[in-house]
Amino acid sequence: MDLFRCYRIGLLICGVLLCFADATKTKYGEAVRKLLEENGYKGGASGVLVGNRLAFVEGFIEDHALGVTGHFKHARKALPASGISKILTALTVLNLIEEGKLSGNNMVFAADGVLADLVEKRDNVKDKRMFDITVDDLLRHAGGWDADISKIADPVFNDYLADGNHHLINIAKELKLKTQLTPNDIIKFMLTQPLDFEPGTKSITSNFGYMVLGRVIEKVTKEHYESAVKDDVLVNCGMWHTTLGSHEKVDIGKERKAGEILAELRDKYQVIGEYYAHVTPHIVDASLGWFTNAFDVMRLAQCIDGSAEYRLLNDTTMELALRPPRKARDSETTWQGAGFMVHKDGAIWVGEETHAPDVVFVHKNLKRYQQKSAYTGTENDPVAWTILFEGKPTINAPLKQLTKVMVEAEAHWPTVNSFVDDLHDKLLTLGTSTKLIKLKVEEHRANQYLIALKRAQFNVIWINAYTNDDSTFITVIAEQDPKASRECVALAGLPLNKLVERKMELQEEGYNITFIQNYKSFSHKDKFVFIGVFHKGAFRNDSHILYGIQHFDRPYQTLLQLYEEKGYKPLVQSLEYNRDDALLTFILEADDGDEKNQQEIYSSEIDLDESKLDRYVRKYARQQRRLIYLDASNHRGKPKFSALFKKTQMSKWLFSLGLTPEEILMTVEAKQSEGYLPSIIVGYSQNQKDEPKFAIYLEKPGDSKKFF
């Protein structure tokens, strides 16, 4: 048996080469590059869905020497979603309608309306048509507001537009506010103003109408708008890059005045909507506040048309989404649907908006889910595409039609499926086995990421959470396996009550919990939470399973010894500390045929520091016992480990610890050529502010048994 210990000096000679197809070599890619460069955009990103694969994805960035160039990593960058934000809001509302928690016919401001409590004095509502506005009207921009003719302009941007413009009513001054405007302030003021047209009769893009919808969502769900959209749309669609507001840091500085800072920000974000999305996302949350990338927009396309074996809305709700406004003329061939424009043939799209960075999202046939097509991967007909632009120069052409011509001019789309390209730090193929590893996913994005893996037909075979620099992350190893991925549910950040609730729900559907990790989560204010992984039919019918949550170490060791003598084998042994108390969360399994004392086969070790872990790995290697489980915790600033070993006749495996992220990638790259793939990767910190370290276990696919 061959063990190795990777030292940094030896690893530095290795290189990591990530190769991606140059998408700009396609005719379409070159057309996008020229569109951006010739019209003065600072950059952008595009994705094209062909069949059910992401056949094209590329980012573009302005280079002062080379002009606009293709840059794959830029495709991962989150850019302003602009009008696509309204689709996320509309889908959340439609999901509430589908669940029976809301109706499109619900009045909004009437006495029994969803937001009746915002009408402080009904006599102050001068335009009584306000009480006729329905949820459906808001979805279709038919609430009665027209920013082009209103004396307030766009109420959402009023404090910006009215600053220095005496022709516009200034809401903050009218309300005599000394604090920043809130959505409720704006809504209450607008209730006292006249409508610009009768609700339901026509559609005119209204950021204010979607601001109101955001408050409808909050009222019905009793959650913040962002949380509701995340739970209902982002997680279910695997949109793990999409966030409300930007993550760019604004350097305020101690000596700088607020006016100076705001002036600088306004100069930087010359498009009003982008300025708001960066600086005050709570104002534009439901209308223009989201940031996303080309990968996630194409995941959204699959999520609403059902081409990735999951559809967000059922047939009835989808028909509702495509319906025209309630008082629209029957002769129209295009109309405003719920968050997007609709053509009578089933196409939908989102285009440019006055106060937002440019964006294009087109789906040629949202009803294609009804065709129940079997995709072969060789399709050449694009069904959806997006371009996210950086900036908003003057361009004398409708972007939707222009991009349609560009897409249709491409005769040969790549046959690759790039939906996996943003999911890994390293993609490894050995024989028939393809694995990916991802070392660092922020915990608050973890569940979206895990769904994205599932949609890309990758099954989670290892997952581990760790905390570093006041943030919690997850590390994942996944293997391409269409059947197993369909029958796997992986969830992170679960409080104990949610873990138990999901376990009971999934058990009814035939799933077994195959993995639990207990960890302290920074995003949950350093509270204990859990990772849970469930697989359908994971255990034999004659299996007996024991689960335990946070048992003290000594009682656990006594219990383990007792049950091993009865034929139970340990599968999971997660370690966490509550001050000085070591707590073990575990899974034990026994089959009717396993009456042998499992102590002869399995070995359990807990409360190991790095040097002890290294010694025990070497010790058990000499006894022909391989590592089958590893977890790390932190006790008084020092890493502590829990490990399980199993006696086996396998030939070779490799183990190392104390590696940096770069060294991990170098290691798996180098060892792949020798026939090894990673099975376990655990992150931990020696100092919370230092770079995280990793322990890794690799084995040859023929020798290994999947952990889950």
Coordinates of N, CA and C in Angstrom, one line a residue, residues 149-324:
I149 N -45.4 60.1 -18.8 CA -46.3 61.3 -18.7 C -46.6 61.7 -17.3
S150 N -46.2 61.0 -16.4 CA -46.4 61.3 -15.0 C -45.6 62.5 -14.5
K151 N -46.1 63.3 -13.6 CA -45.4 64.4 -13.0 C -44.3 63.9 -12.0
I152 N -44.4 62.7 -11.7 CA -43.4 62.1 -10.8 C -42.3 61.3 -11.6
A153 N -42.5 61.1 -12.9 CA -41.7 60.3 -13.7 C -41.7 58.8 -13.1
D154 N -40.6 58.1 -13.0 CA -40.6 56.8 -12.5 C -40.5 56.9 -11.0
P155 N -41.5 56.6 -10.2 CA -41.5 56.8 -8.7 C -40.3 56.0 -8.1
V156 N -39.9 54.9 -8.7 CA -38.8 54.1 -8.1 C -37.5 54.9 -8.0
F157 N -37.3 55.8 -9.0 CA -36.1 56.6 -9.1 C -36.3 58.0 -8.8
N158 N -37.4 58.3 -8.1 CA -37.8 59.7 -8.0 C -36.8 60.6 -7.3
D159 N -36.1 60.1 -6.2 CA -35.2 60.9 -5.5 C -34.0 61.3 -6.4
Y160 N -33.7 60.4 -7.4 CA -32.6 60.7 -8.3 C -33.0 61.6 -9.4
L161 N -34.2 61.3 -10.0 CA -34.7 62.1 -11.1 C -35.1 63.5 -10.7
A162 N -35.7 63.6 -9.5 CA -36.2 64.9 -9.1 C -35.1 65.8 -8.5
D163 N -33.9 65.3 -8.3 CA -32.8 66.1 -7.7 C -32.4 67.1 -8.7
G164 N -32.7 68.4 -8.5 CA -32.4 69.5 -9.4 C -33.4 69.7 -10.5
N165 N -34.4 68.9 -10.6 CA -35.4 69.0 -11.7 C -36.7 69.5 -11.0
H166 N -37.0 70.9 -11.1 CA -38.1 71.4 -10.4 C -39.4 71.1 -11.1
H167 N -39.4 70.5 -12.3 CA -40.6 70.1 -13.0 C -41.2 68.8 -12.4
L168 N -40.4 68.1 -11.6 CA -40.9 66.8 -11.1 C -41.2 66.9 -9.6
I169 N -42.2 66.3 -9.2 CA -42.6 66.2 -7.8 C -41.5 65.4 -7.0
N170 N -41.0 65.9 -5.9 CA -40.0 65.2 -5.1 C -40.8 64.5 -3.9
I171 N -40.8 63.2 -4.0 CA -41.6 62.4 -3.0 C -41.1 62.7 -1.6
A172 N -39.8 62.6 -1.4 CA -39.2 62.7 -0.1 C -39.5 64.1 0.5
K173 N -39.5 65.2 -0.3 CA -39.8 66.5 0.2 C -41.3 66.6 0.5
E174 N -42.1 66.0 -0.3 CA -43.5 66.1 -0.1 C -43.9 65.4 1.2
L175 N -43.2 64.3 1.5 CA -43.5 63.6 2.8 C -42.7 64.1 4.0
K176 N -41.8 65.1 3.7 CA -41.0 65.7 4.7 C -40.1 64.7 5.5
L177 N -39.5 63.8 4.7 CA -38.7 62.7 5.3 C -37.3 63.2 5.5
K178 N -36.7 62.8 6.6 CA -35.4 63.1 7.0 C -34.5 61.8 6.8
T179 N -35.1 60.7 6.5 CA -34.4 59.5 6.2 C -34.6 59.0 4.8
Q180 N -33.9 58.0 4.4 CA -34.0 57.5 3.0 C -35.4 56.9 2.7
L181 N -35.8 57.2 1.5 CA -37.1 56.6 1.1 C -37.1 55.1 1.2
T182 N -38.3 54.5 1.5 CA -38.4 53.1 1.5 C -39.5 52.8 0.5
P183 N -39.6 51.5 0.1 CA -40.7 51.1 -0.8 C -42.1 51.5 -0.3
N184 N -42.3 51.3 1.0 CA -43.6 51.6 1.6 C -43.9 53.1 1.5
D185 N -42.9 54.0 1.7 CA -43.1 55.4 1.6 C -43.5 55.8 0.2
I186 N -42.9 55.2 -0.8 CA -43.2 55.5 -2.2 C -44.6 55.0 -2.5
I187 N -45.0 53.8 -2.1 CA -46.3 53.3 -2.3 C -47.4 54.1 -1.7
K188 N -47.2 54.5 -0.4 CA -48.2 55.3 0.3 C -48.4 56.6 -0.4
F189 N -47.3 57.2 -0.9 CA -47.5 58.5 -1.6 C -48.2 58.3 -2.9
M190 N -47.8 57.3 -3.7 CA -48.5 57.1 -5.0 C -49.9 56.8 -4.9
L191 N -50.4 56.3 -3.7 CA -51.8 56.0 -3.5 C -52.6 57.3 -3.5
T192 N -51.9 58.4 -3.3 CA -52.6 59.7 -3.2 C -52.6 60.4 -4.6
Q193 N -51.9 59.8 -5.6 CA -51.8 60.4 -6.9 C -52.7 59.8 -7.9
P194 N -53.1 60.5 -9.0 CA -54.0 59.9 -10.0 C -53.2 58.9 -10.9
L195 N -54.0 57.9 -11.3 CA -53.5 56.9 -12.3 C -53.4 57.6 -13.7
D196 N -52.6 57.0 -14.5 CA -52.4 57.5 -15.9 C -53.3 56.8 -16.9
F197 N -53.8 55.6 -16.6 CA -54.8 55.0 -17.4 C -55.6 54.0 -16.6
E198 N -56.7 53.5 -17.2 CA -57.5 52.5 -16.4 C -56.8 51.2 -16.3
P199 N -56.7 50.6 -15.1 CA -56.0 49.4 -14.8 C -56.6 48.3 -15.7
G200 N -55.7 47.5 -16.3 CA -56.1 46.3 -17.1 C -56.3 46.6 -18.5
T201 N -56.2 47.9 -19.0 CA -56.6 48.2 -20.4 C -55.4 48.1 -21.3
K202 N -54.2 48.4 -20.8 CA -53.0 48.4 -21.6 C -51.8 48.1 -20.7
S203 N -50.6 47.9 -21.3 CA -49.4 47.6 -20.5 C -48.3 48.6 -20.9
I204 N -47.8 49.2 -19.9 CA -46.7 50.1 -20.0 C -45.7 49.8 -18.9
T205 N -44.4 49.4 -19.3 CA -43.4 49.0 -18.3 C -43.4 49.8 -17.1
S206 N -43.6 49.2 -15.9 CA -43.7 49.9 -14.7 C -42.8 49.3 -13.6
N207 N -41.7 50.0 -13.3 CA -40.9 49.5 -12.2 C -41.7 49.7 -10.9
F208 N -42.5 50.7 -10.8 CA -43.3 50.9 -9.6 C -44.3 49.7 -9.4
G209 N -44.9 49.3 -10.4 CA -45.8 48.1 -10.3 C -45.1 46.9 -9.7
Y210 N -43.9 46.7 -10.1 CA -43.1 45.5 -9.6 C -42.6 45.8 -8.2
M211 N -42.4 47.0 -7.9 CA -42.1 47.3 -6.5 C -43.2 46.9 -5.6
V212 N -44.5 47.2 -6.0 CA -45.7 46.8 -5.3 C -45.7 45.3 -5.2
L213 N -45.4 44.6 -6.3 CA -45.5 43.1 -6.3 C -44.5 42.6 -5.3
G214 N -43.3 43.2 -5.1 CA -42.4 42.8 -4.1 C -43.0 42.8 -2.7
R215 N -43.8 43.8 -2.5 CA -44.4 43.9 -1.1 C -45.6 42.9 -1.0
V216 N -46.2 42.6 -2.1 CA -47.2 41.5 -2.1 C -46.6 40.2 -1.7
I217 N -45.4 39.9 -2.3 CA -44.7 38.7 -2.0 C -44.4 38.6 -0.5
E218 N -43.9 39.7 0.1 CA -43.5 39.8 1.5 C -44.8 39.6 2.4
K219 N -45.9 40.2 2.0 CA -47.1 40.1 2.8 C -47.6 38.6 2.8
V220 N -47.6 38.0 1.7 CA -48.1 36.6 1.6 C -47.2 35.6 2.2
T221 N -45.9 35.7 2.0 CA -45.0 34.7 2.5 C -44.5 35.0 3.9
K222 N -44.7 36.2 4.4 CA -44.1 36.7 5.7 C -42.6 36.5 5.7
E223 N -42.0 36.6 4.6 CA -40.5 36.6 4.4 C -40.1 37.9 3.7
H224 N -38.8 38.2 3.9 CA -38.2 39.2 3.0 C -38.3 38.8 1.6
Y225 N -38.5 39.8 0.7 CA -38.6 39.5 -0.7 C -37.5 38.7 -1.2
E226 N -36.2 39.0 -0.9 CA -35.1 38.2 -1.4 C -35.1 36.8 -1.0
S227 N -35.5 36.5 0.3 CA -35.6 35.1 0.8 C -36.7 34.3 0.0
A228 N -37.8 35.0 -0.2 CA -38.9 34.3 -0.9 C -38.5 33.9 -2.4
V229 N -37.8 34.8 -3.1 CA -37.4 34.5 -4.4 C -36.4 33.4 -4.4
K230 N -35.5 33.5 -3.5 CA -34.4 32.5 -3.4 C -35.1 31.1 -3.1
D231 N -36.0 31.0 -2.2 CA -36.6 29.7 -1.8 C -37.4 29.2 -3.0
D232 N -38.2 30.1 -3.7 CA -39.2 29.6 -4.7 C -38.6 29.4 -6.1
V233 N -37.6 30.2 -6.4 CA -37.0 30.2 -7.8 C -35.6 29.9 -7.8
L234 N -34.7 30.6 -7.2 CA -33.3 30.4 -7.3 C -32.8 29.0 -6.9
V235 N -33.3 28.5 -5.8 CA -32.9 27.2 -5.4 C -33.4 26.1 -6.3
N236 N -34.7 26.2 -6.7 CA -35.3 25.2 -7.5 C -34.7 25.2 -8.9
C237 N -34.2 26.3 -9.4 CA -33.7 26.4 -10.7 C -32.1 26.3 -10.7
G238 N -31.5 26.2 -9.6 CA -30.1 26.0 -9.5 C -29.3 27.3 -9.9
M239 N -29.9 28.4 -9.7 CA -29.3 29.7 -10.1 C -28.4 30.2 -8.9
W240 N -27.2 29.6 -8.9 CA -26.3 29.8 -7.7 C -25.4 31.1 -7.8
H241 N -25.4 31.7 -8.9 CA -24.6 33.0 -9.0 C -25.5 34.2 -8.8
T242 N -26.8 34.0 -8.9 CA -27.8 35.2 -8.9 C -28.0 35.7 -7.5
T243 N -27.8 37.0 -7.3 CA -28.0 37.6 -6.0 C -28.7 39.0 -6.1
L244 N -29.3 39.4 -5.1 CA -29.9 40.7 -5.0 C -28.9 41.7 -4.7
G245 N -28.7 42.7 -5.5 CA -27.6 43.7 -5.3 C -26.3 43.2 -5.6
S246 N -25.3 44.1 -5.7 CA -23.9 43.7 -6.1 C -23.1 43.4 -4.9
H247 N -22.1 42.6 -5.1 CA -21.1 42.3 -4.0 C -19.9 43.2 -4.1
E248 N -20.0 44.2 -4.9 CA -18.9 45.1 -5.0 C -18.8 45.9 -3.7
K249 N -17.6 46.1 -3.2 CA -17.4 46.9 -1.9 C -17.4 48.3 -2.3
V250 N -18.1 49.2 -1.6 CA -18.1 50.6 -1.7 C -17.2 51.2 -0.6
D251 N -16.1 51.8 -1.0 CA -15.1 52.3 0.0 C -15.6 53.7 0.4
I252 N -16.2 53.8 1.5 CA -16.8 55.1 2.0 C -15.7 56.0 2.5
G253 N -14.8 55.5 3.3 CA -13.8 56.3 3.9 C -14.3 57.2 5.0
K254 N -13.4 57.3 6.0 CA -13.9 58.0 7.3 C -14.0 59.5 7.1
E255 N -13.2 60.1 6.2 CA -13.1 61.6 6.1 C -14.0 62.1 4.9
R256 N -14.7 61.3 4.2 CA -15.4 61.7 3.1 C -16.9 62.0 3.4
K257 N -17.4 63.0 2.7 CA -18.8 63.4 3.0 C -19.8 62.5 2.1
A258 N -21.0 62.4 2.6 CA -22.0 61.5 1.9 C -22.2 62.0 0.5
G259 N -22.3 63.3 0.3 CA -22.6 63.9 -1.0 C -21.5 63.6 -2.0
E260 N -20.2 63.7 -1.5 CA -19.1 63.4 -2.3 C -19.1 61.9 -2.8
I261 N -19.4 61.0 -1.9 CA -19.5 59.6 -2.2 C -20.6 59.3 -3.2
L262 N -21.8 59.9 -3.0 CA -22.9 59.7 -3.9 C -22.6 60.2 -5.3
A263 N -22.0 61.4 -5.3 CA -21.6 62.0 -6.7 C -20.7 61.0 -7.4
E264 N -19.7 60.5 -6.7 CA -18.8 59.5 -7.3 C -19.5 58.3 -7.8
L265 N -20.4 57.8 -7.0 CA -21.1 56.6 -7.4 C -22.0 56.8 -8.6
R266 N -22.6 58.0 -8.6 CA -23.5 58.3 -9.7 C -22.7 58.5 -11.0
D267 N -21.5 59.0 -10.9 CA -20.7 59.1 -12.1 C -20.2 57.7 -12.6
K268 N -19.9 56.8 -11.7 CA -19.5 55.5 -12.0 C -20.6 54.7 -12.7
Y269 N -21.8 54.7 -12.1 CA -23.0 54.0 -12.6 C -23.9 55.0 -13.3
Q270 N -23.6 55.3 -14.6 CA -24.3 56.3 -15.3 C -25.7 55.9 -15.6
V271 N -26.0 54.6 -15.6 CA -27.4 54.1 -15.8 C -28.0 54.1 -14.4
I272 N -29.1 54.8 -14.3 CA -29.7 55.0 -13.0 C -30.0 53.7 -12.3
G273 N -30.6 52.7 -13.1 CA -31.0 51.4 -12.5 C -29.8 50.7 -11.9
E274 N -28.7 50.8 -12.6 CA -27.5 50.1 -12.1 C -27.0 50.7 -10.8
Y275 N -27.0 52.1 -10.8 CA -26.7 52.8 -9.5 C -27.5 52.3 -8.4
Y276 N -28.8 52.3 -8.6 CA -29.7 51.8 -7.5 C -29.4 50.4 -7.1
A277 N -29.2 49.5 -8.1 CA -29.0 48.1 -7.8 C -27.7 47.9 -7.0
H278 N -26.7 48.8 -7.2 CA -25.5 48.7 -6.5 C -25.6 49.3 -5.1
V279 N -26.3 50.5 -5.0 CA -26.2 51.3 -3.8 C -27.4 51.1 -2.9
T280 N -28.6 51.0 -3.5 CA -29.9 50.9 -2.7 C -30.7 49.8 -3.3
P281 N -30.3 48.6 -3.3 CA -31.0 47.5 -4.0 C -32.4 47.2 -3.4
H282 N -32.6 47.7 -2.1 CA -33.9 47.4 -1.5 C -35.0 48.3 -2.2
I283 N -34.6 49.3 -2.9 CA -35.6 50.1 -3.6 C -36.0 49.5 -4.9
V284 N -35.1 48.9 -5.6 CA -35.3 48.3 -7.0 C -35.4 46.8 -6.9
D285 N -35.5 46.2 -5.7 CA -35.3 44.8 -5.6 C -36.2 44.0 -6.6
A286 N -37.5 44.2 -6.6 CA -38.4 43.4 -7.4 C -38.4 43.8 -8.9
S287 N -37.9 45.0 -9.2 CA -37.9 45.5 -10.6 C -36.6 45.3 -11.4
L288 N -35.5 45.8 -10.7 CA -34.2 45.8 -11.4 C -33.1 45.4 -10.5
G289 N -33.3 44.8 -9.4 CA -32.3 44.7 -8.4 C -31.3 43.6 -8.4
W290 N -31.6 42.6 -9.3 CA -30.8 41.3 -9.3 C -29.6 41.4 -10.2
F291 N -28.6 40.6 -9.8 CA -27.4 40.4 -10.6 C -27.3 38.9 -10.9
T292 N -26.9 38.6 -12.2 CA -26.9 37.2 -12.6 C -25.8 37.1 -13.7
N293 N -25.7 35.9 -14.2 CA -24.8 35.6 -15.3 C -25.4 34.8 -16.4
A294 N -24.7 34.5 -17.5 CA -25.3 33.8 -18.6 C -25.6 32.4 -18.3
F295 N -24.8 31.7 -17.4 CA -25.1 30.4 -17.0 C -26.5 30.3 -16.3
D296 N -26.7 31.2 -15.4 CA -27.9 31.2 -14.6 C -29.2 31.6 -15.4
V297 N -29.0 32.5 -16.3 CA -30.2 32.9 -17.2 C -30.6 31.7 -18.0
M298 N -29.6 30.9 -18.5 CA -30.0 29.7 -19.3 C -30.5 28.6 -18.4
R299 N -30.1 28.5 -17.2 CA -30.7 27.6 -16.2 C -32.2 28.0 -16.0
L300 N -32.4 29.3 -15.9 CA -33.8 29.8 -15.8 C -34.6 29.4 -17.0
A301 N -34.1 29.5 -18.2 CA -34.8 29.1 -19.4 C -35.2 27.6 -19.3
Q302 N -34.3 26.8 -18.9 CA -34.6 25.3 -18.7 C -35.7 25.1 -17.6
C303 N -35.6 25.9 -16.6 CA -36.5 25.7 -15.4 C -37.9 26.1 -15.8
I304 N -38.1 27.0 -16.7 CA -39.5 27.4 -17.0 C -40.0 26.6 -18.2
D305 N -39.1 26.0 -19.0 CA -39.7 25.2 -20.1 C -39.6 23.7 -19.8
G306 N -38.9 23.3 -18.7 CA -38.9 21.9 -18.3 C -38.0 21.0 -19.0
S307 N -37.0 21.5 -19.7 CA -36.1 20.7 -20.5 C -35.0 20.0 -19.7
A308 N -34.9 20.3 -18.4 CA -33.8 19.7 -17.6 C -34.5 18.8 -16.6
E309 N -35.6 18.1 -16.9 CA -36.3 17.2 -16.1 C -36.9 17.8 -14.8
Y310 N -37.1 19.1 -14.9 CA -37.8 19.8 -13.8 C -38.4 21.1 -14.4
R311 N -39.6 21.3 -14.0 CA -40.3 22.5 -14.4 C -40.9 23.3 -13.2
L312 N -40.6 24.5 -13.2 CA -41.0 25.3 -12.0 C -42.5 25.4 -11.8
L313 N -43.2 25.6 -12.9 CA -44.7 25.8 -12.9 C -45.4 24.8 -13.6
N314 N -46.6 24.4 -13.2 CA -47.4 23.4 -14.0 C -48.1 24.1 -15.2
D315 N -48.8 23.2 -16.0 CA -49.4 23.7 -17.2 C -50.3 24.8 -17.0
T316 N -51.2 24.7 -16.0 CA -52.2 25.7 -15.7 C -51.6 27.1 -15.4
T317 N -50.6 27.1 -14.5 CA -49.9 28.3 -14.1 C -49.1 28.9 -15.3
M318 N -48.5 28.0 -16.1 CA -47.8 28.5 -17.3 C -48.7 29.2 -18.3
E319 N -49.9 28.7 -18.5 CA -50.9 29.3 -19.3 C -51.3 30.7 -18.7
L320 N -51.4 30.8 -17.4 CA -51.7 32.0 -16.8 C -50.5 33.0 -17.1
A321 N -49.3 32.6 -17.0 CA -48.1 33.5 -17.2 C -48.1 34.0 -18.6
L322 N -48.6 33.3 -19.6 CA -48.6 33.7 -21.0 C -49.8 34.5 -21.4
R323 N -50.8 34.6 -20.6 CA -52.1 35.3 -20.9 C -51.9 36.8 -21.0
P324 N -52.7 37.4 -22.0 CA -52.6 38.9 -22.1 C -53.3 39.6 -21.0

